[in-house]
PDB file of C-alpha atoms and ligand atoms in Angstrom:
ATOM      1  CA  MET M   1     -19.565  83.988 -12.676  1.00 57.00           C
ATOM      2  CA  SER M   2     -20.582  80.452 -12.389  1.00 73.00           C
ATOM      3  CA  ASP M   3     -21.128  78.333  -8.857  1.00 93.00           C
ATOM      4  CA  LEU M   4     -20.459  75.278 -10.406  1.00 97.00           C
ATOM      5  CA  VAL M   5     -18.057  72.823  -8.939  1.00 98.00           C
ATOM      6  CA  GLN M   6     -16.763  69.679 -10.144  1.00 97.00           C
ATOM      7  CA  ILE M   7     -16.260  67.505  -7.610  1.00 98.00           C
ATOM      8  CA  VAL M   8     -14.572  63.178  -7.983  1.00 98.00           C
ATOM      9  CA  TYR M   9     -14.005  60.904  -4.928  1.00 98.00           C
ATOM     10  CA  ILE M  10     -13.525  57.534  -4.408  1.00 98.00           C
ATOM     11  CA  SER M  11     -14.976  55.090  -1.273  1.00 98.00           C
ATOM     12  CA  ARG M  12     -14.892  51.715  -0.918  1.00 98.00           C
ATOM     13  CA  SER M  13     -18.102  49.797  -0.442  1.00 97.00           C
ATOM     14  CA  THR M  14     -19.024  47.899   2.610  1.00 97.00           C
ATOM     15  CA  PHE M  15     -20.852  45.638   1.038  1.00 93.00           C
ATOM     16  CA  LYS M  16     -19.399  42.116  -0.553  1.00 88.00           C
ATOM     17  CA  PRO M  17     -20.015  42.693  -4.296  1.00 85.00           C
ATOM     18  CA  LEU M  18     -21.753  40.127  -6.460  1.00 84.00           C
ATOM     19  CA  PRO M  19     -18.711  38.061  -9.395  1.00 81.00           C
ATOM     20  CA  PRO M  20     -18.732  40.340 -11.739  1.00 74.00           C
ATOM     21  CA  GLU M  21     -20.600  38.353 -14.602  1.00 77.00           C
ATOM     22  CA  LEU M  22     -24.449  38.351 -12.841  1.00 79.00           C
ATOM     23  CA  GLY M  23     -24.254  41.995 -13.765  1.00 80.00           C
ATOM     24  CA  ILE M  24     -24.902  45.221 -12.292  1.00 83.00           C
ATOM     25  CA  GLU M  25     -24.469  44.748  -8.298  1.00 87.00           C
ATOM     26  CA  PRO M  26     -28.061  45.337  -7.149  1.00 90.00           C
ATOM     27  CA  SER M  27     -26.958  47.650  -4.174  1.00 93.00           C
ATOM     28  CA  VAL M  28     -25.661  49.908  -6.544  1.00 93.00           C
ATOM     29  CA  THR M  29     -28.691  50.057  -8.761  1.00 93.00           C
ATOM     30  CA  ARG M  30     -30.292  51.119  -5.797  1.00 94.00           C
ATOM     31  CA  ILE M  31     -27.849  53.455  -5.398  1.00 95.00           C
ATOM     32  CA  LEU M  32     -28.330  54.601  -9.312  1.00 94.00           C
ATOM     33  CA  ALA M  33     -32.919  54.548  -8.512  1.00 94.00           C
ATOM     34  CA  GLN M  34     -32.265  56.913  -5.540  1.00 94.00           C
ATOM     35  CA  SER M  35     -29.632  59.132  -7.121  1.00 95.00           C
ATOM     36  CA  ARG M  36     -31.080  59.747 -10.372  1.00 94.00           C
ATOM     37  CA  LEU M  37     -34.351  60.917  -7.933  1.00 95.00           C
ATOM     38  CA  ASN M  38     -32.128  62.685  -6.281  1.00 96.00           C
ATOM     39  CA  ASN M  39     -29.853  64.359  -8.397  1.00 96.00           C
ATOM     40  CA  ALA M  40     -32.231  65.612 -10.906  1.00 94.00           C
ATOM     41  CA  ARG M  41     -34.324  67.443  -8.242  1.00 95.00           C
ATOM     42  CA  ARG M  42     -31.095  69.228  -7.135  1.00 95.00           C
ATOM     43  CA  GLY M  43     -29.566  69.663 -10.410  1.00 95.00           C
ATOM     44  CA  LEU M  44     -26.917  67.647  -9.814  1.00 96.00           C
ATOM     45  CA  VAL M  45     -25.469  65.587 -12.776  1.00 96.00           C
ATOM     46  CA  GLY M  46     -22.244  63.151 -12.382  1.00 96.00           C
ATOM     47  CA  ALA M  47     -20.962  59.578 -13.198  1.00 95.00           C
ATOM     48  CA  LEU M  48     -20.068  56.298 -11.295  1.00 95.00           C
ATOM     49  CA  TYR M  49     -18.368  53.432 -11.825  1.00 93.00           C
ATOM     50  CA  PHE M  50     -17.494  50.691  -9.556  1.00 93.00           C
ATOM     51  CA  GLY M  51     -15.157  47.866  -9.364  1.00 92.00           C
ATOM     52  CA  ASP M  52     -13.628  45.340  -7.206  1.00 91.00           C
ATOM     53  CA  GLY M  53     -15.364  46.874  -4.186  1.00 93.00           C
ATOM     54  CA  CYS M  54     -14.775  50.501  -5.234  1.00 95.00           C
ATOM     55  CA  PHE M  55     -16.797  53.624  -5.909  1.00 96.00           C
ATOM     56  CA  PHE M  56     -15.271  56.350  -8.498  1.00 97.00           C
ATOM     57  CA  GLN M  57     -17.953  58.967  -8.565  1.00 97.00           C
ATOM     58  CA  CYS M  58     -17.854  62.289 -10.072  1.00 97.00           C
ATOM     59  CA  LEU M  59     -20.189  65.065  -8.855  1.00 97.00           C
ATOM     60  CA  GLU M  60     -21.057  68.237 -10.996  1.00 97.00           C
ATOM     61  CA  GLY M  61     -23.755  70.957 -10.107  1.00 97.00           C
ATOM     62  CA  ALA M  62     -24.116  74.300  -7.755  1.00 97.00           C
ATOM     63  CA  ALA M  63     -21.191  74.449  -4.958  1.00 97.00           C
ATOM     64  CA  ASN M  64     -24.061  74.304  -2.161  1.00 97.00           C
ATOM     65  CA  GLN M  65     -25.714  71.112  -3.573  1.00 97.00           C
ATOM     66  CA  VAL M  66     -22.622  69.320  -4.698  1.00 97.00           C
ATOM     67  CA  ASP M  67     -20.819  70.336  -1.030  1.00 97.00           C
ATOM     68  CA  ALA M  68     -24.851  68.853   0.645  1.00 97.00           C
ATOM     69  CA  LEU M  69     -24.655  65.769  -1.111  1.00 98.00           C
ATOM     70  CA  TYR M  70     -21.483  64.896  -0.517  1.00 98.00           C
ATOM     71  CA  SER M  71     -21.841  65.837   3.196  1.00 98.00           C
ATOM     72  CA  ARG M  72     -24.818  63.008   3.067  1.00 98.00           C
ATOM     73  CA  LEU M  73     -22.310  60.614   1.539  1.00 98.00           C
ATOM     74  CA  LEU M  74     -19.867  60.658   4.246  1.00 98.00           C
ATOM     75  CA  ASP M  75     -23.004  59.540   6.448  1.00 98.00           C
ATOM     76  CA  ASP M  76     -23.933  56.464   3.865  1.00 98.00           C
ATOM     77  CA  PRO M  77     -23.219  53.596   5.478  1.00 97.00           C
ATOM     78  CA  ARG M  78     -23.160  51.584   2.306  1.00 97.00           C
ATOM     79  CA  HIS M  79     -19.514  52.628   1.521  1.00 98.00           C
ATOM     80  CA  THR M  80     -16.780  54.116   3.485  1.00 98.00           C
ATOM     81  CA  ASP M  81     -13.066  55.727   2.757  1.00 98.00           C
ATOM     82  CA  LEU M  82     -14.011  58.500   1.205  1.00 98.00           C
ATOM     83  CA  GLN M  83     -10.995  60.667  -0.393  1.00 98.00           C
ATOM     84  CA  VAL M  84     -11.519  63.454  -2.317  1.00 98.00           C
ATOM     85  CA  LEU M  85      -9.307  63.494  -5.439  1.00 97.00           C
ATOM     86  CA  SER M  86     -10.556  66.962  -6.773  1.00 96.00           C
ATOM     87  CA  ARG M  87     -12.909  69.182  -6.347  1.00 97.00           C
ATOM     88  CA  LYS M  88     -12.672  72.512  -8.907  1.00 96.00           C
ATOM     89  CA  PRO M  89     -14.904  75.580 -10.441  1.00 97.00           C
ATOM     90  CA  ILE M  90     -16.079  74.371 -13.275  1.00 96.00           C
ATOM     91  CA  GLU M  91     -18.199  76.176 -16.630  1.00 94.00           C
ATOM     92  CA  GLN M  92     -20.418  73.778 -17.688  1.00 92.00           C
ATOM     93  CA  ARG M  93     -21.860  70.290 -16.478  1.00 93.00           C
ATOM     94  CA  SER M  94     -20.046  67.536 -18.513  1.00 92.00           C
ATOM     95  CA  PHE M  95     -22.003  64.664 -18.170  1.00 91.00           C
ATOM     96  CA  ALA M  96     -25.429  67.323 -18.573  1.00 86.00           C
ATOM     97  CA  THR M  97     -27.689  64.793 -19.942  1.00 86.00           C
ATOM     98  CA  TRP M  98     -27.197  62.525 -17.199  1.00 89.00           C
ATOM     99  CA  SER M  99     -28.667  62.746 -13.097  1.00 90.00           C
ATOM    100  CA  MET M 100     -26.621  59.777 -13.303  1.00 92.00           C
ATOM    101  CA  LYS M 101     -24.681  58.167 -15.933  1.00 92.00           C
ATOM    102  CA  TYR M 102     -23.421  54.401 -14.868  1.00 92.00           C
ATOM    103  CA  VAL M 103     -20.780  53.429 -17.384  1.00 84.00           C
ATOM    104  CA  PRO M 104     -19.753  49.486 -17.109  1.00 80.00           C
ATOM    105  CA  LEU M 105     -16.021  50.386 -17.881  1.00 75.00           C
ATOM    106  CA  ASP M 106     -14.564  46.796 -17.474  1.00 76.00           C
ATOM    107  CA  ALA M 107     -12.996  45.833 -20.734  1.00 84.00           C
ATOM    108  CA  ASP M 108     -11.467  49.014 -21.074  1.00 88.00           C
ATOM    109  CA  ILE M 109     -10.806  49.011 -16.838  1.00 89.00           C
ATOM    110  CA  LYS M 110      -8.947  46.153 -17.710  1.00 88.00           C
ATOM    111  CA  ALA M 111      -6.513  47.407 -20.514  1.00 90.00           C
ATOM    112  CA  LEU M 112      -5.950  50.391 -17.606  1.00 91.00           C
ATOM    113  CA  LEU M 113      -5.173  48.252 -14.817  1.00 92.00           C
ATOM    114  CA  ALA M 114      -2.572  46.460 -17.122  1.00 92.00           C
ATOM    115  CA  SER M 115      -0.654  49.321 -18.522  1.00 91.00           C
ATOM    116  CA  ARG M 116       0.090  50.574 -15.466  1.00 89.00           C
ATOM    117  CA  GLY M 117       0.646  46.436 -13.873  1.00 90.00           C
ATOM    118  CA  LEU M 118      -2.279  46.810 -11.440  1.00 90.00           C
ATOM    119  CA  ASP M 119      -4.453  43.350 -10.780  1.00 89.00           C
ATOM    120  CA  ARG M 120      -7.665  45.161  -9.313  1.00 91.00           C
ATOM    121  CA  PHE M 121      -9.491  47.968  -9.527  1.00 94.00           C
ATOM    122  CA  ASP M 122      -7.353  50.633  -6.786  1.00 95.00           C
ATOM    123  CA  PRO M 123      -8.346  53.768  -6.816  1.00 96.00           C
ATOM    124  CA  TYR M 124      -6.761  54.615  -3.848  1.00 96.00           C
ATOM    125  CA  ARG M 125      -3.304  53.352  -5.386  1.00 93.00           C
ATOM    126  CA  PHE M 126      -4.084  56.002  -8.740  1.00 94.00           C
ATOM    127  CA  GLY M 127      -2.521  58.847 -10.026  1.00 93.00           C
ATOM    128  CA  ARG M 128      -3.229  62.155 -11.599  1.00 93.00           C
ATOM    129  CA  ALA M 129      -3.053  59.998 -15.690  1.00 93.00           C
ATOM    130  CA  GLU M 130      -5.056  57.257 -14.493  1.00 94.00           C
ATOM    131  CA  VAL M 131      -7.957  59.412 -12.548  1.00 95.00           C
ATOM    132  CA  GLU M 132      -7.633  61.575 -15.580  1.00 95.00           C
ATOM    133  CA  ARG M 133      -8.527  58.264 -18.112  1.00 93.00           C
ATOM    134  CA  VAL M 134     -11.113  57.155 -15.749  1.00 95.00           C
ATOM    135  CA  MET M 135     -12.639  60.388 -15.959  1.00 95.00           C
ATOM    136  CA  GLU M 136     -12.270  60.474 -19.932  1.00 94.00           C
ATOM    137  CA  LEU M 137     -13.910  56.878 -19.966  1.00 92.00           C
ATOM    138  CA  LEU M 138     -16.581  58.386 -17.817  1.00 93.00           C
ATOM    139  CA  LYS M 139     -17.404  61.076 -20.016  1.00 92.00           C
ATOM    140  CA  THR M 140     -17.265  59.185 -23.497  1.00 89.00           C
ATOM    141  CA  GLY M 141     -18.689  55.431 -22.322  1.00 84.00           C
ATOM    142  CA  THR M 142     -21.844  54.357 -23.789  1.00 79.00           C
ATOM    143  CA  ALA M 143     -23.846  54.387 -20.327  1.00 81.00           C
ATOM    144  CA  ALA M 144     -25.055  50.582 -19.029  1.00 75.00           C
ATOM    145  CA  ASP M 145     -29.167  51.400 -19.294  1.00 68.00           C
ATOM    146  CA  GLU M 146     -29.161  53.416 -22.871  1.00 54.00           C
ATOM    147  CA  GLY M 147     -27.075  53.930 -25.865  1.00 40.00           C
ATOM    148  CA  PRO M 148     -24.698  57.095 -26.646  1.00 40.00           C
ATOM    149  CA  ALA M 149     -25.702  60.035 -24.199  1.00 40.00           C
ATOM    150  CA  PRO M 150     -27.808  62.811 -25.870  1.00 37.00           C
ATOM    151  CA  VAL M 151     -25.756  65.826 -27.036  1.00 34.00           C
ATOM    152  CA  ALA M 152     -25.946  67.798 -24.012  1.00 36.00           C
ATOM    153  CA  PRO M 153     -27.578  71.843 -24.004  1.00 36.00           C
ATOM    154  CA  ALA M 154     -24.135  73.968 -23.392  1.00 37.00           C
ATOM    155  CA  ASP M 155     -25.550  74.337 -19.696  1.00 40.00           C
ATOM    156  CA  TYR M 156     -28.781  74.562 -17.363  1.00 41.00           C
ATOM    157  CA  PRO M 157     -29.643  76.034 -14.036  1.00 43.00           C
ATOM    158  CA  ALA M 158     -31.282  74.190 -11.037  1.00 43.00           C
ATOM    159  CA  LEU M 159     -34.685  73.656 -12.304  1.00 40.00           C
ATOM    160  CA  PRO M 160     -37.924  72.944 -10.658  1.00 38.00           C
ATOM    161  CA  ALA M 161     -38.698  69.306  -9.922  1.00 36.00           C
ATOM    162  CA  ALA M 162     -41.656  68.401 -12.981  1.00 33.00           C
ATOM    163  CA  ARG M 163     -38.939  69.901 -15.062  1.00 34.00           C
ATOM    164  CA  GLU M 164     -36.274  67.628 -13.896  1.00 35.00           C
ATOM    165  CA  ALA M 165     -38.038  65.030 -13.891  1.00 36.00           C
ATOM    166  CA  ALA M 166     -37.939  64.473 -17.615  1.00 38.00           C
ATOM    167  CA  PRO M 167     -34.442  64.086 -18.341  1.00 41.00           C
ATOM    168  CA  ALA M 168     -33.807  61.533 -15.541  1.00 39.00           C
ATOM    169  CA  SER M 169     -36.904  59.268 -17.157  1.00 41.00           C
ATOM    170  CA  THR M 170     -35.815  58.720 -20.679  1.00 40.00           C
ATOM    171  CA  HIS M 171     -32.735  56.688 -19.643  1.00 45.00           C
ATOM    172  CA  ASP M 172     -35.070  54.853 -17.743  1.00 43.00           C
ATOM    173  CA  PRO M 173     -35.566  51.578 -19.400  1.00 41.00           C
ATOM    174  CA  VAL M 174     -38.634  51.084 -16.854  1.00 35.00           C
ATOM    175  CA  ALA M 175     -40.563  53.633 -17.579  1.00 40.00           C
ATOM    176  CA  ARG M 176     -40.629  53.523 -21.256  1.00 44.00           C
ATOM    177  CA  ARG M 177     -41.914  49.920 -20.705  1.00 42.00           C
ATOM    178  CA  THR M 178     -44.550  51.635 -18.429  1.00 39.00           C
ATOM    179  CA  ALA M 179     -45.722  54.192 -21.301  1.00 46.00           C
ATOM    180  CA  ALA M 180     -45.246  51.733 -24.009  1.00 51.00           C
ATOM    181  CA  LEU M 181     -48.153  48.920 -21.595  1.00 49.00           C
ATOM    182  CA  ALA M 182     -49.928  52.328 -21.071  1.00 56.00           C
ATOM    183  CA  LEU M 183     -50.600  53.441 -24.082  1.00 60.00           C
ATOM    184  CA  ALA M 184     -51.016  49.850 -25.512  1.00 59.00           C
ATOM    185  CA  LEU M 185     -54.091  49.812 -22.885  1.00 59.00           C
ATOM    186  CA  ALA M 186     -55.749  53.051 -24.005  1.00 61.00           C
ATOM    187  CA  ALA M 187     -55.392  51.236 -27.638  1.00 64.00           C
ATOM    188  CA  ILE M 188     -57.177  48.355 -26.952  1.00 61.00           C
ATOM    189  CA  ALA M 189     -59.732  50.379 -24.639  1.00 64.00           C
ATOM    190  CA  LEU M 190     -60.542  52.327 -27.911  1.00 62.00           C
ATOM    191  CA  ALA M 191     -61.132  49.564 -29.668  1.00 66.00           C
ATOM    192  CA  ALA M 192     -63.097  47.899 -27.363  1.00 65.00           C
ATOM    193  CA  SER M 193     -66.013  51.295 -27.186  1.00 63.00           C
ATOM    194  CA  GLY M 194     -65.495  51.486 -30.959  1.00 59.00           C
ATOM    195  CA  LEU M 195     -66.863  47.689 -31.571  1.00 58.00           C
ATOM    196  CA  ALA M 196     -69.647  48.192 -28.496  1.00 62.00           C
ATOM    197  CA  LEU M 197     -70.646  51.693 -30.674  1.00 56.00           C
ATOM    198  CA  LEU M 198     -71.585  49.501 -34.091  1.00 56.00           C
ATOM    199  CA  ARG M 199     -72.999  47.603 -32.125  1.00 55.00           C
TER     200      ARG M 199
HETATM  201  P1  LIG Z 201     -33.483  58.203   2.352  1.00 97.46           P
HETATM  202  O1  LIG Z 201     -33.245  57.889   0.703  1.00 97.46           O
HETATM  203  O2  LIG Z 201     -34.764  58.188   2.735  1.00 97.46           O
HETATM  204  O3  LIG Z 201     -31.890  58.186   3.082  1.00 97.46           O
HETATM  205  C1  LIG Z 201     -31.951  58.130   4.263  1.00 97.46           C
HETATM  206  C2  LIG Z 201     -30.663  57.088   5.190  1.00 97.46           C
HETATM  207  O4  LIG Z 201     -30.668  56.434   4.867  1.00 97.46           O
HETATM  208  C3  LIG Z 201     -29.184  57.665   4.556  1.00 97.46           C
HETATM  209  O5  LIG Z 201     -28.633  58.445   5.430  1.00 97.46           O
HETATM  210  C4  LIG Z 201     -28.882  56.815   4.439  1.00 97.46           C
HETATM  211  O6  LIG Z 201     -27.444  57.643   3.917  1.00 97.46           O
HETATM  212  C5  LIG Z 201     -29.207  55.905   4.500  1.00 97.46           C
HETATM  213  N1  LIG Z 201     -29.982  55.263   3.613  1.00 97.46           N
HETATM  214  C6  LIG Z 201     -30.837  55.138   2.333  1.00 97.46           C
HETATM  215  N2  LIG Z 201     -30.836  53.780   1.852  1.00 97.46           N
HETATM  216  C7  LIG Z 201     -29.998  52.704   2.439  1.00 97.46           C
HETATM  217  C8  LIG Z 201     -29.247  51.476   1.888  1.00 97.46           C
HETATM  218  N3  LIG Z 201     -29.999  51.065   1.131  1.00 97.46           N
HETATM  219  N4  LIG Z 201     -29.187  50.838   3.275  1.00 97.46           N
HETATM  220  C9  LIG Z 201     -28.414  51.758   3.848  1.00 97.46           C
HETATM  221  N5  LIG Z 201     -28.290  53.305   4.180  1.00 97.46           N
HETATM  222  C10 LIG Z 201     -29.367  53.618   3.329  1.00 97.46           C
HETATM  223  N6  LIG Z 201     -27.600  60.277  -3.681  1.00 97.46           N
HETATM  224  C11 LIG Z 201     -27.994  61.313  -4.361  1.00 97.46           C
HETATM  225  O7  LIG Z 201     -28.317  61.827  -3.883  1.00 97.46           O
HETATM  226  N7  LIG Z 201     -26.803  61.517  -5.547  1.00 97.46           N
HETATM  227  C12 LIG Z 201     -26.354  60.626  -5.511  1.00 97.46           C
HETATM  228  O8  LIG Z 201     -25.186  60.986  -6.833  1.00 97.46           O
HETATM  229  C13 LIG Z 201     -25.693  59.746  -4.403  1.00 97.46           C
HETATM  230  N8  LIG Z 201     -24.368  59.012  -5.098  1.00 97.46           N
HETATM  231  C14 LIG Z 201     -23.864  57.985  -4.166  1.00 97.46           C
HETATM  232  C15 LIG Z 201     -23.107  57.518  -4.575  1.00 97.46           C
HETATM  233  C16 LIG Z 201     -22.478  56.220  -3.688  1.00 97.46           C
HETATM  234  C17 LIG Z 201     -21.240  55.715  -4.088  1.00 97.46           C
HETATM  235  C18 LIG Z 201     -23.477  56.113  -2.559  1.00 97.46           C
HETATM  236  C19 LIG Z 201     -22.959  54.418  -1.335  1.00 97.46           C
HETATM  237  C20 LIG Z 201     -24.886  56.546  -2.168  1.00 97.46           C
HETATM  238  C21 LIG Z 201     -24.584  57.910  -2.747  1.00 97.46           C
HETATM  239  N9  LIG Z 201     -26.103  58.396  -2.768  1.00 97.46           N
HETATM  240  C22 LIG Z 201     -26.339  59.360  -3.380  1.00 97.46           C
HETATM  241  C23 LIG Z 201     -26.963  58.646  -1.428  1.00 97.46           C
HETATM  242  C24 LIG Z 201     -26.562  59.491  -0.529  1.00 97.46           C
HETATM  243  O9  LIG Z 201     -25.577  58.923   0.116  1.00 97.46           O
HETATM  244  C25 LIG Z 201     -27.584  59.238   0.166  1.00 97.46           C
HETATM  245  O10 LIG Z 201     -28.333  57.940   0.856  1.00 97.46           O
HETATM  246  C26 LIG Z 201     -28.637  59.639  -0.357  1.00 97.46           C
HETATM  247  O11 LIG Z 201     -28.770  61.214  -1.010  1.00 97.46           O
HETATM  248  C27 LIG Z 201     -30.147  60.161   0.568  1.00 97.46           C
HETATM  249  O12 LIG Z 201     -30.942  60.744  -0.067  1.00 97.46           O
HETATM  250  P2  LIG Z 201     -32.371  60.517   0.838  1.00 97.46           P
HETATM  251  O13 LIG Z 201     -32.126  61.787   1.244  1.00 97.46           O
HETATM  252  O14 LIG Z 201     -33.823  60.324   0.152  1.00 97.46           O
HETATM  253  O15 LIG Z 201     -33.012  59.802   1.443  1.00 97.46           O
END
């Protein structure tokens, strides 16, 4: 019997969000970077949406890790009014390859809000159907910083840090650019030493 759980909660940001046309909110970018590092170490995965000053987050992993993170979340001054929408045992992780997937769902969320006669993303007013729809969008939506999510393995246990760092970094464009630059520099150094030998 697995001790995996999934928790879905909502909260309100305490920072004033920038206009959405300016791109991903810098505070959210920092939260994502911190989450991806920490979650990969702890065998946690999940997805986050931020809209109209509200967070909607799904977290999955071993029950003790999920609950410990939720306790830390309660103390985080960047958000308030945390409300758990669901907490349930799961057989396998839905976001298995994402230490924290970030999906800008603006068009889909607008359609959902319009269909319910809501004028802003206010998950505190959502019923079960709206919560399920947002979850579905988080699972199927394309992440902000990568193409479609790779096929997820059936399941995996919490892994040691070195092995967990790999999946997170494959979704990190900065890490990919740094690796490409290092390769280019190595090629130049090789060519230069070749020339020196010929002289
Ligand atoms: P540190 O990064 O050293 O932080 C120590 C303390 O400083 C914490 O109490 C933290 O609350 C506070 N803090 C850190 N950075 C800031 C900042 N920029 N502004 C104000 N206070 C700050 N963490 C995860 O590990 N995984 C997640 O999936 C995750 N999701 C989050 C979702 C939301 C909506 C928010 C607001 C935060 C999320 N966090 C997540 C962050 C989490 O609340 C803790 O801050 C984090 O886990 C602590 O990381 P750390 O142990 O490395 O401590």
